[in-house]
Short mmCIF file of C-alpha atoms and ligand atoms in Angstrom, two decimals:
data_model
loop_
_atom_site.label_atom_id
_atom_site.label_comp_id
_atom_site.label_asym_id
_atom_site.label_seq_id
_atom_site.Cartn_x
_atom_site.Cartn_y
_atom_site.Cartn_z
CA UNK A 1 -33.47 15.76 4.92
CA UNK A 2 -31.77 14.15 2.11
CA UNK A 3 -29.12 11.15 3.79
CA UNK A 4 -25.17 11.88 3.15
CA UNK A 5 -23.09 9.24 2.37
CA UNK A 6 -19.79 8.11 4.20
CA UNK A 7 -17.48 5.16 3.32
CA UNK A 8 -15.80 3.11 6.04
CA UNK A 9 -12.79 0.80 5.96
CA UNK A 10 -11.96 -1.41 8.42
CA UNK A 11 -8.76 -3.64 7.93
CA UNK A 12 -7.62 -7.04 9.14
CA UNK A 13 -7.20 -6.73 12.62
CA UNK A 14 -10.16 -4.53 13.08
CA UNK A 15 -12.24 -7.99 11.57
CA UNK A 16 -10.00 -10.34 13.47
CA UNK A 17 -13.04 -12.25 14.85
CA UNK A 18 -16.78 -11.94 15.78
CA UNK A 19 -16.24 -9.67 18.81
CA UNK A 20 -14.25 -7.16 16.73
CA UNK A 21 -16.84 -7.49 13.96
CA UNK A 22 -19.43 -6.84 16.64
CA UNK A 23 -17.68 -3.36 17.71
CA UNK A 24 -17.12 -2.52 13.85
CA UNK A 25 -21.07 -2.90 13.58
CA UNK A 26 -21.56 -0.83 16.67
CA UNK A 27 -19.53 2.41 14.91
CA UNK A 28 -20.95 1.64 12.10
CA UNK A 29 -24.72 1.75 13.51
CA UNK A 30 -24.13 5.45 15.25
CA UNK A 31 -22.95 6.81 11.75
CA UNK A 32 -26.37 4.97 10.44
CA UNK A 33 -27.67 7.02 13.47
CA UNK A 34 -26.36 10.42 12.86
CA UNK A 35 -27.72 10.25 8.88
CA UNK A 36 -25.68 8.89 7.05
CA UNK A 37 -25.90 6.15 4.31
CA UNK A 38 -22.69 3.71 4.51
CA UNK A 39 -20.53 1.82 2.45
CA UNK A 40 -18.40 0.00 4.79
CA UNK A 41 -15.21 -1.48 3.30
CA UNK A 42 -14.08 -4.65 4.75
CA UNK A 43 -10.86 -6.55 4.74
CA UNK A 44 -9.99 -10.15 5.12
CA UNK A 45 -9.73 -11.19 8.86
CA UNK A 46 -6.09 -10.48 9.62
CA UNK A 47 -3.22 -13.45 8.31
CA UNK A 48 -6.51 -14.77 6.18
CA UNK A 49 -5.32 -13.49 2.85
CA UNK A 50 -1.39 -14.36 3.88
CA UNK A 51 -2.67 -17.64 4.49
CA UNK A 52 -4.40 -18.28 0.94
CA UNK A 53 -1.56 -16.88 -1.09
CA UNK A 54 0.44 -19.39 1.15
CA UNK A 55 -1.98 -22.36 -0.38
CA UNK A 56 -1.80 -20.62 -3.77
CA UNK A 57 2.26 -21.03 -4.01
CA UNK A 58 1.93 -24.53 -2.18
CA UNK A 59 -0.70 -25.83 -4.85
CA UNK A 60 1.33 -24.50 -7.91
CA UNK A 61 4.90 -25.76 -7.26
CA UNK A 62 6.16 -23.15 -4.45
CA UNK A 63 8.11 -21.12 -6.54
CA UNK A 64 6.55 -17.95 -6.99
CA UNK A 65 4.86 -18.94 -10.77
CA UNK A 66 1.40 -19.82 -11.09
CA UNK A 67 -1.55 -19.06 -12.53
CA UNK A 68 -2.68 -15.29 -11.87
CA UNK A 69 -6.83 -15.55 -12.40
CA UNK A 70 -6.61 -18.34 -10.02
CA UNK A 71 -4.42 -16.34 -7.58
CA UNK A 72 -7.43 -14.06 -7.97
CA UNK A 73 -10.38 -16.64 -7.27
CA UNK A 74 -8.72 -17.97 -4.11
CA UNK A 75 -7.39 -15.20 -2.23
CA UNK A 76 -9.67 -12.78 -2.70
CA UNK A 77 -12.11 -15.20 -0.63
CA UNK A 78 -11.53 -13.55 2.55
CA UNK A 79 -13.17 -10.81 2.24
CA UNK A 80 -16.06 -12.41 1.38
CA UNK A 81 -16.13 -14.11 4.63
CA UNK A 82 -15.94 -10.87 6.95
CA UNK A 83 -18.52 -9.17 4.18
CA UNK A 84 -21.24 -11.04 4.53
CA UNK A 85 -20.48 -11.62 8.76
CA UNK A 86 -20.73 -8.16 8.93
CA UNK A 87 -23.94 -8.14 7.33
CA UNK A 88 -25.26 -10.59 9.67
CA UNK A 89 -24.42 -8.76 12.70
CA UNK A 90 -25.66 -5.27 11.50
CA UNK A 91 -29.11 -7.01 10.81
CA UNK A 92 -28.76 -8.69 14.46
CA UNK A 93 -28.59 -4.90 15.38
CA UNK A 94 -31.60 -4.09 13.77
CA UNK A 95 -30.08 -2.32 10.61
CA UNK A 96 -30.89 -2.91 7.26
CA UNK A 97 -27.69 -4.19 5.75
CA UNK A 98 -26.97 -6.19 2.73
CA UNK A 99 -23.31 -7.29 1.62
CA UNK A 100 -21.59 -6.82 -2.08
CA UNK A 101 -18.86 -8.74 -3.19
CA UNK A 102 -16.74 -6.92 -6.20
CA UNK A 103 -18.41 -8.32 -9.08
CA UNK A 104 -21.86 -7.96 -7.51
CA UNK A 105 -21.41 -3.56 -7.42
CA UNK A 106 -19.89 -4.35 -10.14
CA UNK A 107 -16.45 -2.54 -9.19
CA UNK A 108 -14.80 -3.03 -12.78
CA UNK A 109 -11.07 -3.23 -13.35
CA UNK A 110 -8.66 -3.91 -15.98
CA UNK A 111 -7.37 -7.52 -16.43
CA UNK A 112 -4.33 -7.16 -14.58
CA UNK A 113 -4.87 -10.12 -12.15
CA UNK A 114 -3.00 -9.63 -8.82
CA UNK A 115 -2.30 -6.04 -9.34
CA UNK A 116 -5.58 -4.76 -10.83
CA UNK A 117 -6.48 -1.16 -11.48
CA UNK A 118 -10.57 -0.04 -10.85
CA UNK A 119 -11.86 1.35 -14.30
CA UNK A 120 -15.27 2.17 -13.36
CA UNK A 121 -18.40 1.47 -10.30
CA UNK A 122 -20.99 1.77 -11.56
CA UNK A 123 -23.95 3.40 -9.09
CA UNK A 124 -27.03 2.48 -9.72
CA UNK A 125 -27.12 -1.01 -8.48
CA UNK A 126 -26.32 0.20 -4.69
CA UNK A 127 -28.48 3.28 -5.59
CA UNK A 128 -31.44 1.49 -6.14
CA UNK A 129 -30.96 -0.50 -2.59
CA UNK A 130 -30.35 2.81 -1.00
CA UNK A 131 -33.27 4.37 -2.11
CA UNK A 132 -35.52 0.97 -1.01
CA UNK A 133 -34.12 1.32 2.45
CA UNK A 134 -31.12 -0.33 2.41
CA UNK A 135 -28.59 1.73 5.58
CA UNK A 136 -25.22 0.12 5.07
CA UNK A 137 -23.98 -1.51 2.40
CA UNK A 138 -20.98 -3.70 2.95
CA UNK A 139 -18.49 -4.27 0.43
CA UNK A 140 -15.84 -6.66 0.33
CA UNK A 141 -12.52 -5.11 -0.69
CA UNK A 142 -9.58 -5.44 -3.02
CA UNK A 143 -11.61 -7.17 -5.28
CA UNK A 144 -13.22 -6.68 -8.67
CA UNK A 145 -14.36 -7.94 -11.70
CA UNK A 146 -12.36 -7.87 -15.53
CA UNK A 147 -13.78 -7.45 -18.69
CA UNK A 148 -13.49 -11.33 -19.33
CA UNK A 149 -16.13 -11.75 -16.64
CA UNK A 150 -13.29 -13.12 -13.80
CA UNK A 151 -12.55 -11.39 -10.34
CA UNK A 152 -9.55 -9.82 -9.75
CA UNK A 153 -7.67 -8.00 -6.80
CA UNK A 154 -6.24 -4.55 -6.48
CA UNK A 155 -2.65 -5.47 -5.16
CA UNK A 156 -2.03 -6.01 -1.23
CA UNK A 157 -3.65 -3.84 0.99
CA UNK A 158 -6.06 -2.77 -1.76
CA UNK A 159 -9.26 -2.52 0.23
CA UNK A 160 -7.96 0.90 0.89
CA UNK A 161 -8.44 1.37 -2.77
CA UNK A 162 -11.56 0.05 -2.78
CA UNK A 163 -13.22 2.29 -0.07
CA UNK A 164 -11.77 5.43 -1.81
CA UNK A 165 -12.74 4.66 -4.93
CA UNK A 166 -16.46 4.02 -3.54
CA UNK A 167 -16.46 7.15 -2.15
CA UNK A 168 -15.38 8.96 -5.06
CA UNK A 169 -17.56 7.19 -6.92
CA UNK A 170 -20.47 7.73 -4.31
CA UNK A 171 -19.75 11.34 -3.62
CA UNK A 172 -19.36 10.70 -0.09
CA UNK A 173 -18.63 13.10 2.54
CA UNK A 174 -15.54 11.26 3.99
CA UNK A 175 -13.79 8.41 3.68
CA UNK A 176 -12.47 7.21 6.93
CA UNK A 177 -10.26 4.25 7.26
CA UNK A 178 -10.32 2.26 10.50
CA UNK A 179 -7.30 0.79 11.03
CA UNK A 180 -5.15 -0.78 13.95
CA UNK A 181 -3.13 2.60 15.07
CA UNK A 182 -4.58 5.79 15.84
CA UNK A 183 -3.02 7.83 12.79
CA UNK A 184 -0.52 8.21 10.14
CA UNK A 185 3.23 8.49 12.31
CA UNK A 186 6.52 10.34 11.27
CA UNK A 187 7.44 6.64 10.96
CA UNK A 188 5.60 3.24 11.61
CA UNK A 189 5.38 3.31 15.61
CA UNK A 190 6.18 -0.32 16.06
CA UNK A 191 9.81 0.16 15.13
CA UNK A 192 10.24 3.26 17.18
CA UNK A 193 8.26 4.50 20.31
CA UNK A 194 9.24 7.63 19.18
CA UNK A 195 7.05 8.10 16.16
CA UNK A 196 4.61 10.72 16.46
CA UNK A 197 1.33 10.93 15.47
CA UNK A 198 0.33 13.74 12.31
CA UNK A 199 -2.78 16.04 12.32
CA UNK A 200 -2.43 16.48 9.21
CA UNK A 201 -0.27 15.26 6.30
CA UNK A 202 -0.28 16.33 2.83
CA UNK A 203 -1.65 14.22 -0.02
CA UNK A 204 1.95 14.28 -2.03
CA UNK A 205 3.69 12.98 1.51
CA UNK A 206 1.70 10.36 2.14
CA UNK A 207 1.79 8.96 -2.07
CA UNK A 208 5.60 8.91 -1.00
CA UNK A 209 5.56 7.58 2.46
CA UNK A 210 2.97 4.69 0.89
CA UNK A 211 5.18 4.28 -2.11
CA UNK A 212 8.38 3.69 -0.08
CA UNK A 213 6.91 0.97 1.99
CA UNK A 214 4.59 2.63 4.63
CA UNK A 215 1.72 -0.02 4.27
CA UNK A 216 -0.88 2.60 6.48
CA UNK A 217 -2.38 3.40 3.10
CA UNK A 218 -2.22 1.54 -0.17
CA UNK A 219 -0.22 4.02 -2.83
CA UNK A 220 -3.37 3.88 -5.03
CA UNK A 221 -5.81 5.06 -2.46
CA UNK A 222 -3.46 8.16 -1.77
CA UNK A 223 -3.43 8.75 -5.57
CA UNK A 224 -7.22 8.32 -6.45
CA UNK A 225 -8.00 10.12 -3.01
CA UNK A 226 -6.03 13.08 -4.23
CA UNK A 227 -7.53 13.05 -7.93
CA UNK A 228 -10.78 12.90 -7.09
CA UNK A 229 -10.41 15.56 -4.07
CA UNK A 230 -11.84 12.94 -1.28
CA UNK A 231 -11.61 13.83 1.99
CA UNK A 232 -9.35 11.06 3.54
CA UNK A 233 -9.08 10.48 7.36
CA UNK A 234 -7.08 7.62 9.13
CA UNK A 235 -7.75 6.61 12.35
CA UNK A 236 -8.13 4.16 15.20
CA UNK A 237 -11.00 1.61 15.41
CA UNK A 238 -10.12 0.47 18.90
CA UNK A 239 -10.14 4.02 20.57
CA UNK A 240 -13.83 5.98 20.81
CA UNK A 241 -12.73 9.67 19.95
CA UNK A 242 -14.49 12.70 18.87
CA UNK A 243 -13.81 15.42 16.41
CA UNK A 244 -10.53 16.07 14.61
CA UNK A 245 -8.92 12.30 15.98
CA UNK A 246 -6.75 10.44 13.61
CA UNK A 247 -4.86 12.03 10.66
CA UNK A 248 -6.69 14.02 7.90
CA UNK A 249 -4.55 13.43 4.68
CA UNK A 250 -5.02 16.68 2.49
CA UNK A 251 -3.68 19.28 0.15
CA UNK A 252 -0.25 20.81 1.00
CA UNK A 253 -2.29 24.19 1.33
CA UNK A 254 -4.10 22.92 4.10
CA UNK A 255 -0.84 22.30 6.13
CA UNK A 256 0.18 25.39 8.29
CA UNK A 257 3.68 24.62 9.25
CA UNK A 258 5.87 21.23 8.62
CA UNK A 259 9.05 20.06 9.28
CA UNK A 260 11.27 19.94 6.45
CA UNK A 261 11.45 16.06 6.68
CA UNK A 262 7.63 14.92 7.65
CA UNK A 263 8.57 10.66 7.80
CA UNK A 264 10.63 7.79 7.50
CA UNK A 265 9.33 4.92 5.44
CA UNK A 266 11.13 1.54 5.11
CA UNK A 267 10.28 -1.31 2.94
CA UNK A 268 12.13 -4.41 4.19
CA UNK A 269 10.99 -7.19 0.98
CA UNK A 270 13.86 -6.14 -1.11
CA UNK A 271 16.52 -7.58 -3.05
CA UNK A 272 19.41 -6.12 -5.77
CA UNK A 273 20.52 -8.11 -8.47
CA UNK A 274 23.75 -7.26 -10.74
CA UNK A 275 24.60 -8.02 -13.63
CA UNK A 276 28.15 -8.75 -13.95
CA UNK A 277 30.06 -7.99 -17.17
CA UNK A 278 27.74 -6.41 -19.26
CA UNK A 279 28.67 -4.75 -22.54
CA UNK A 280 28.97 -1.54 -22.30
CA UNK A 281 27.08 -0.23 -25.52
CA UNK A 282 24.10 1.75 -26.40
CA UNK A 283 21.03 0.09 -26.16
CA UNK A 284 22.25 -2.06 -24.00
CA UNK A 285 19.67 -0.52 -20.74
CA UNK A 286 16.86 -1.15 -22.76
CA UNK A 287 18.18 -4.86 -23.11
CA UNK A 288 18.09 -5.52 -19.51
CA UNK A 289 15.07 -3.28 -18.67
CA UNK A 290 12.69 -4.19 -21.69
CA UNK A 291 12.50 -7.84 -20.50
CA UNK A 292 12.12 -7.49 -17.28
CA UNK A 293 9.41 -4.94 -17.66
CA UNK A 294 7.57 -7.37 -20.20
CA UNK A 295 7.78 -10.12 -17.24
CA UNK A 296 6.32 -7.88 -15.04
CA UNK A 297 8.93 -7.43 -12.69
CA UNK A 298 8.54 -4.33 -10.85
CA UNK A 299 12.11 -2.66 -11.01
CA UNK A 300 12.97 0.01 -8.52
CA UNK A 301 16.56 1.59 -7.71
CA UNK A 302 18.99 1.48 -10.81
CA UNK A 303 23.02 1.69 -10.66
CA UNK A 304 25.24 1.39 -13.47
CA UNK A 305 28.96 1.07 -12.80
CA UNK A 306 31.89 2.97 -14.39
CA UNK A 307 32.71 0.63 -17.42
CA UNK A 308 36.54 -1.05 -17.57
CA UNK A 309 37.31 -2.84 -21.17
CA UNK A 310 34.14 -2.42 -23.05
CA UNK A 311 32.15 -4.08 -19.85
CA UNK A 312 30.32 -3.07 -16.58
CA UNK A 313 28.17 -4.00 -13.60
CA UNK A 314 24.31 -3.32 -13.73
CA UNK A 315 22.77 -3.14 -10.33
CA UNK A 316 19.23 -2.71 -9.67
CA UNK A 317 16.56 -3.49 -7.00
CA UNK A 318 13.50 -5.55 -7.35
CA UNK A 319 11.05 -7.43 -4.79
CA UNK A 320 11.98 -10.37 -2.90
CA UNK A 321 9.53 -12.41 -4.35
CA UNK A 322 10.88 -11.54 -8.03
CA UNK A 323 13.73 -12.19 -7.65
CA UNK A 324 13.16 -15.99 -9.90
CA UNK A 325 11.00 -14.36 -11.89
CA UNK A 326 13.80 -11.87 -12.98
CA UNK A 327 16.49 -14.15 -12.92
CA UNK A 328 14.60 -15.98 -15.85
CA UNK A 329 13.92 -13.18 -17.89
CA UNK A 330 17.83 -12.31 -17.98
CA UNK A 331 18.24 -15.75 -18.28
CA UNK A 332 16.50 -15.54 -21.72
CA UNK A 333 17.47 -12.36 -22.17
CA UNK A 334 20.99 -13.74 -22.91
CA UNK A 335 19.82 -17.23 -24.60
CA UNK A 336 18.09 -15.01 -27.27
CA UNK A 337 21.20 -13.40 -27.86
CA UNK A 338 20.17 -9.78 -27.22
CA UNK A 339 22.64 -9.49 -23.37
CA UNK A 340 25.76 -10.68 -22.86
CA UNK A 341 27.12 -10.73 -19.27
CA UNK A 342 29.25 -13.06 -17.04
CA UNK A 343 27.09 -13.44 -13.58
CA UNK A 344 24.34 -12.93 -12.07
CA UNK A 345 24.12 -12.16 -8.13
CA UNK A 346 21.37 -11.36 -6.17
CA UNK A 347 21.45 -10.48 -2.66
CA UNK A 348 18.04 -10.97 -0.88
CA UNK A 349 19.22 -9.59 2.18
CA UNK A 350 18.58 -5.79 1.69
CA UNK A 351 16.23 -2.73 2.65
CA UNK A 352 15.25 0.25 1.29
CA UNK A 353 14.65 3.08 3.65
CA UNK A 354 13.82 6.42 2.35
CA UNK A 355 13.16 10.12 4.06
CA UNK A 356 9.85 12.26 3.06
CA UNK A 357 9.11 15.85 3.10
CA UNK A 358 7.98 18.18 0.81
CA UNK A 359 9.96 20.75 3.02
CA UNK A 360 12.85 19.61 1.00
CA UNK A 361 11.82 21.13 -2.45
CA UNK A 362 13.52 24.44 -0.66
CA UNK A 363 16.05 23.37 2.27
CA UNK A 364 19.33 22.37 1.32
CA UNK A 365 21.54 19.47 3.40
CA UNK A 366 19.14 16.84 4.04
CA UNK A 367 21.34 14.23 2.07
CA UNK A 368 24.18 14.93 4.00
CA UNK A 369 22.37 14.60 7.42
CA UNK A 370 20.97 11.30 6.18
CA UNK A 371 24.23 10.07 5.17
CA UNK A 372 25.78 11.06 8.34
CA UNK A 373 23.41 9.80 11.06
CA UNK A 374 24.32 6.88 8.76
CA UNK A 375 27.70 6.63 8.72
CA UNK A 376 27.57 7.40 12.49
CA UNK A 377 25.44 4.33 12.91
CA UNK A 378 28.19 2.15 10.81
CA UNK A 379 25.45 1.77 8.35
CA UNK A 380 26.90 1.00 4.86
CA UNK A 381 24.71 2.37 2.02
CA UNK A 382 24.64 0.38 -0.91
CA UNK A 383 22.13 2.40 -3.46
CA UNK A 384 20.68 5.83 -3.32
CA UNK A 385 17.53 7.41 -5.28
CA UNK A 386 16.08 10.90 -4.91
CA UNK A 387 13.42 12.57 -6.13
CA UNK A 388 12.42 16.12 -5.21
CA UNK A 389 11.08 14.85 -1.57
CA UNK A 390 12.51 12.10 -0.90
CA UNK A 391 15.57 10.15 -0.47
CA UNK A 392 15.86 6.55 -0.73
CA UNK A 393 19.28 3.98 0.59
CA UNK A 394 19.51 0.68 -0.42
CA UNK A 395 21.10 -1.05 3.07
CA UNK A 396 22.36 -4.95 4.39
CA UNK A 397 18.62 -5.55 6.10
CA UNK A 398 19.68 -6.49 10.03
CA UNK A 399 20.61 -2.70 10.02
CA UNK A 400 17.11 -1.20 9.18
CA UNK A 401 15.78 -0.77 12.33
CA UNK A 402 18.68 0.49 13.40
CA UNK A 403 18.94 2.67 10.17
CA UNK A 404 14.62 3.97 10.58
CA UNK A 405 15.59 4.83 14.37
CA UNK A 406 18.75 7.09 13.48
CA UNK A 407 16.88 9.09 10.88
CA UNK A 408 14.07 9.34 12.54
CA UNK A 409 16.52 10.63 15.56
CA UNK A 410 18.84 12.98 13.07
CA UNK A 411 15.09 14.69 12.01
CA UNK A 412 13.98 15.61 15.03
CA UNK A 413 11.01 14.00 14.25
CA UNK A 414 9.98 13.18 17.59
CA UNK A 415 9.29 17.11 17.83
CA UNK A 416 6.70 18.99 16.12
P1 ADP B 501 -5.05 -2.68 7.97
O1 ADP B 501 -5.10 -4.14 8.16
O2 ADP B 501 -5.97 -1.93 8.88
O3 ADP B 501 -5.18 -2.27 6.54
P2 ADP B 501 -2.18 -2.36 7.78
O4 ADP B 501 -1.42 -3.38 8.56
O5 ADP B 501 -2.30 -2.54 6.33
O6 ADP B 501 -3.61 -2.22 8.48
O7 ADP B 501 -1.59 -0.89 8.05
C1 ADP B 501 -1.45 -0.43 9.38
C2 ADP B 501 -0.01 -0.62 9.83
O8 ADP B 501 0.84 0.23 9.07
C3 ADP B 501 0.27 -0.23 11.25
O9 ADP B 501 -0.02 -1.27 12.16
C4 ADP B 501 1.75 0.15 11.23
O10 ADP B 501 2.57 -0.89 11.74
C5 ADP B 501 2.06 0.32 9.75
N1 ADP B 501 2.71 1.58 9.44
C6 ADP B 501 3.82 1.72 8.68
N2 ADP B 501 4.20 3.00 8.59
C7 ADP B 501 3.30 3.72 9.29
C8 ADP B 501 3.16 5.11 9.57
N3 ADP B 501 4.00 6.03 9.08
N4 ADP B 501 2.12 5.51 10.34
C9 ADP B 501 1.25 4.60 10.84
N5 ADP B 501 1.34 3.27 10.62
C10 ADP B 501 2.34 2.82 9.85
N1 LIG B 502 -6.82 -8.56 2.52
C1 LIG B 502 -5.99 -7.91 1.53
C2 LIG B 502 -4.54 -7.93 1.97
O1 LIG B 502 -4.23 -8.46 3.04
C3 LIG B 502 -6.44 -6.51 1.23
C4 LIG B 502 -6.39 -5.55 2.40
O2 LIG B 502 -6.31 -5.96 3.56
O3 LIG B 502 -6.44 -4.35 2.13
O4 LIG B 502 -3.70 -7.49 1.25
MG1 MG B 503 -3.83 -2.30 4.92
#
């Protein structure tokens, strides 16, 4: 009987050290056992790849500039390192196991160092070990290589990426990714005991929930998972369970009944910026937004005040980490003569923290019971964005757990 193929991921702390390794090879062997071919996906031990972006900033000047292909060489080392462990050990067992780093597949992205998107994978390469004998093949993720010939990564958290594009690539049966909690929760369980885990969530929940900060699944995955119809499962790999464990991530169809709101996602990195004094003319969005966009800065939330005298605030939300980068390109912005304003504040002290539910296309009064739970909280909102399922508030930081625990109270989302 022909051999099916199945992708595995397993993240950081799932690779921590050799003993975890050792119980990722042992899953990994009974899947070997039960038929299948496998591409396991393998992430950096965990704090590795937090550590070499550390050196990275260190070694070029610490403040957030420097040079993005070598960004790329160093920290996409880790995986490399748990890759080619893994390999080891699976031999020890007895398996016939062989590791691929990115450019070896050759996974093939677009230039886009530090935030690379996979253009192609080419099969036969892994085909032609498969078909020799080769069981497992283990990949290193979030990496790739650009047309120039130079590796690149896929963004944080982007061995998720990887493993779904492999097994959309591969035509795999599933793609399950092993992680360090048992499921996708209404929100992330380590701010709230509360949380609860999903069955089932639907593909256009979870691109939001990602999107807004729930690091579970990298946004991309969710997207290319969804495209290329792959059958998406996350789950625990320090529990043994049997059929139906962990959360299947699928079409909305699939989903019998939901609530209307299905999570709460937070993303704490964030800072807003305004731009004092601004002329208030046409064109002038497109002088504040072009440059940043050109520098890469990754703008989220937008606000523009109700103009006084010909002038008004711009407020708008960007990374932590951006926050120099954006500064400069208003900075030059102005010296080229193309912006006028007074000031410019930024206040890195912020989070965004956003309800999901696709149950909200149809149900009135969710953005009131957001705002209420709140206002009864004391929590000041300082931004909001919506969208057709979500809703997004811009809040002072020290209040987010606070903030994540409310909502998450005012949903009922404890209850199924
Ligand atoms: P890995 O290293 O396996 O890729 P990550 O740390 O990237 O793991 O993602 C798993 C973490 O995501 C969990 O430990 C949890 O704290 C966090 N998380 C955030 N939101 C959710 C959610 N809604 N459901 C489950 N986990 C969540
Ligand atoms: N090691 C990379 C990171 O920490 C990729 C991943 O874990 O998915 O972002
Ligand atoms: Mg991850």
């Amino acid at each position: 009987m022909a051999r099916t193929r199945l992708v595995m991921k397993f993240g950081g702390t799932s690779v921590a050290n050799l003993d975890r390794i050792r119980r990722v090879a042992k899953r990994v062997g009974r899947e070997v056992g039960a038929g299948h071919d496998v591409i396991v996906v393998v992430s950096a031990m965990s704090g590795k790849t937090n550590e070499l972006v550390g050196w990275v900033d260190e070694a070029s000047g610490g403040q957030g500039f420097y040079d993005a292909r070598e960004y790329d060489a160093v920290v996409s080392s880790g995986e490399n390192v748990t890759a080619g462990l893994l390999a080891l050990v699976l031999q020890e067992n007895g398996i016939d196991a062989r590791s691929w780093q990115g450019w070896q597949v050759p996974l093939k992205t677009t230039s886009a160092h530090g935030s690379a998107r996979i253009e192609e994978i080419p099969t036969a390469n892994l085909d032609a070990k498969f078909a020799d004998g080769m069981r497992v093949a283990v990949v290193a993720g979030f990496q790739g290589i650009s047309p120039e010939g130079r590796i690149t990564t896929l963004g944080r958290g982007g061995s998720d990426t990887t493993a779904v594009a492999f097994a959309a690539a591969f035509d795999a049966v599933r793609c399950d990714i092993y992680t360090d909690v048992d499921g996708v929760y209404t929100t992330d369980p380590r701010i709230t005991s509360k949380a609860r885990k999903l069955d089932r969530i639907a593909f256009e929940e979870m691109l939001e929930l990602a999107s807004l900060g729930a690091k579970v699944l990298q946004t991309r995955s969710v997207e290319l998972a969804m495209r290329y119809d792959v059958t998406l499962r996350v789950l625990s790999s320090f529990e043994e369970m049997g059929e139906g464990a962990g959360t299947l991530v699928c079409p909305e169809e699939d989903i019998v009944e939901s609530n209307v709101v299905s999570g709460v996602a937070y993303s704490r990195d964030e800072a807003q910026m305004t731009l004092i004094g601004v002329q208030d003319r046409p064109g002038v969005s497109a002088a504040i937004f072009g440059p940043l966009a050109q520098a890469g800065v990754v703008v989220d939330m937008i606000v523009q005040n109700i103009a006084e005298d010909g002038r008004t605030d711009m407020t708008f939300s960007v990374p932590v980490a951006q926050v120099p980068l954006a500064t400069k390109a208003m900075e030059g912005a102005k010296g080229s003569g193309d912006l006028e304003f007074a000031e410019i504040v930024a206040d890195t002290e912020v989070a965004k923290v956003s309800v999901v539910g696709i149950g909200m296309r149809s149900h009135a009064g969710v953005a009131a019971t957001m705002f209420a739970a709140l206002r009864d909280f004391g929590v000041n909102i300082k931004v909001i964005t919506t969208s057709e399922i979500k809703i997004s508030v811009l809040i002072d930081r020290k209040f987010m757990e606070l903030a994540v625990q409310a909502l998450h109270d005012a949903f009922g989302l404890e209850k199924a």
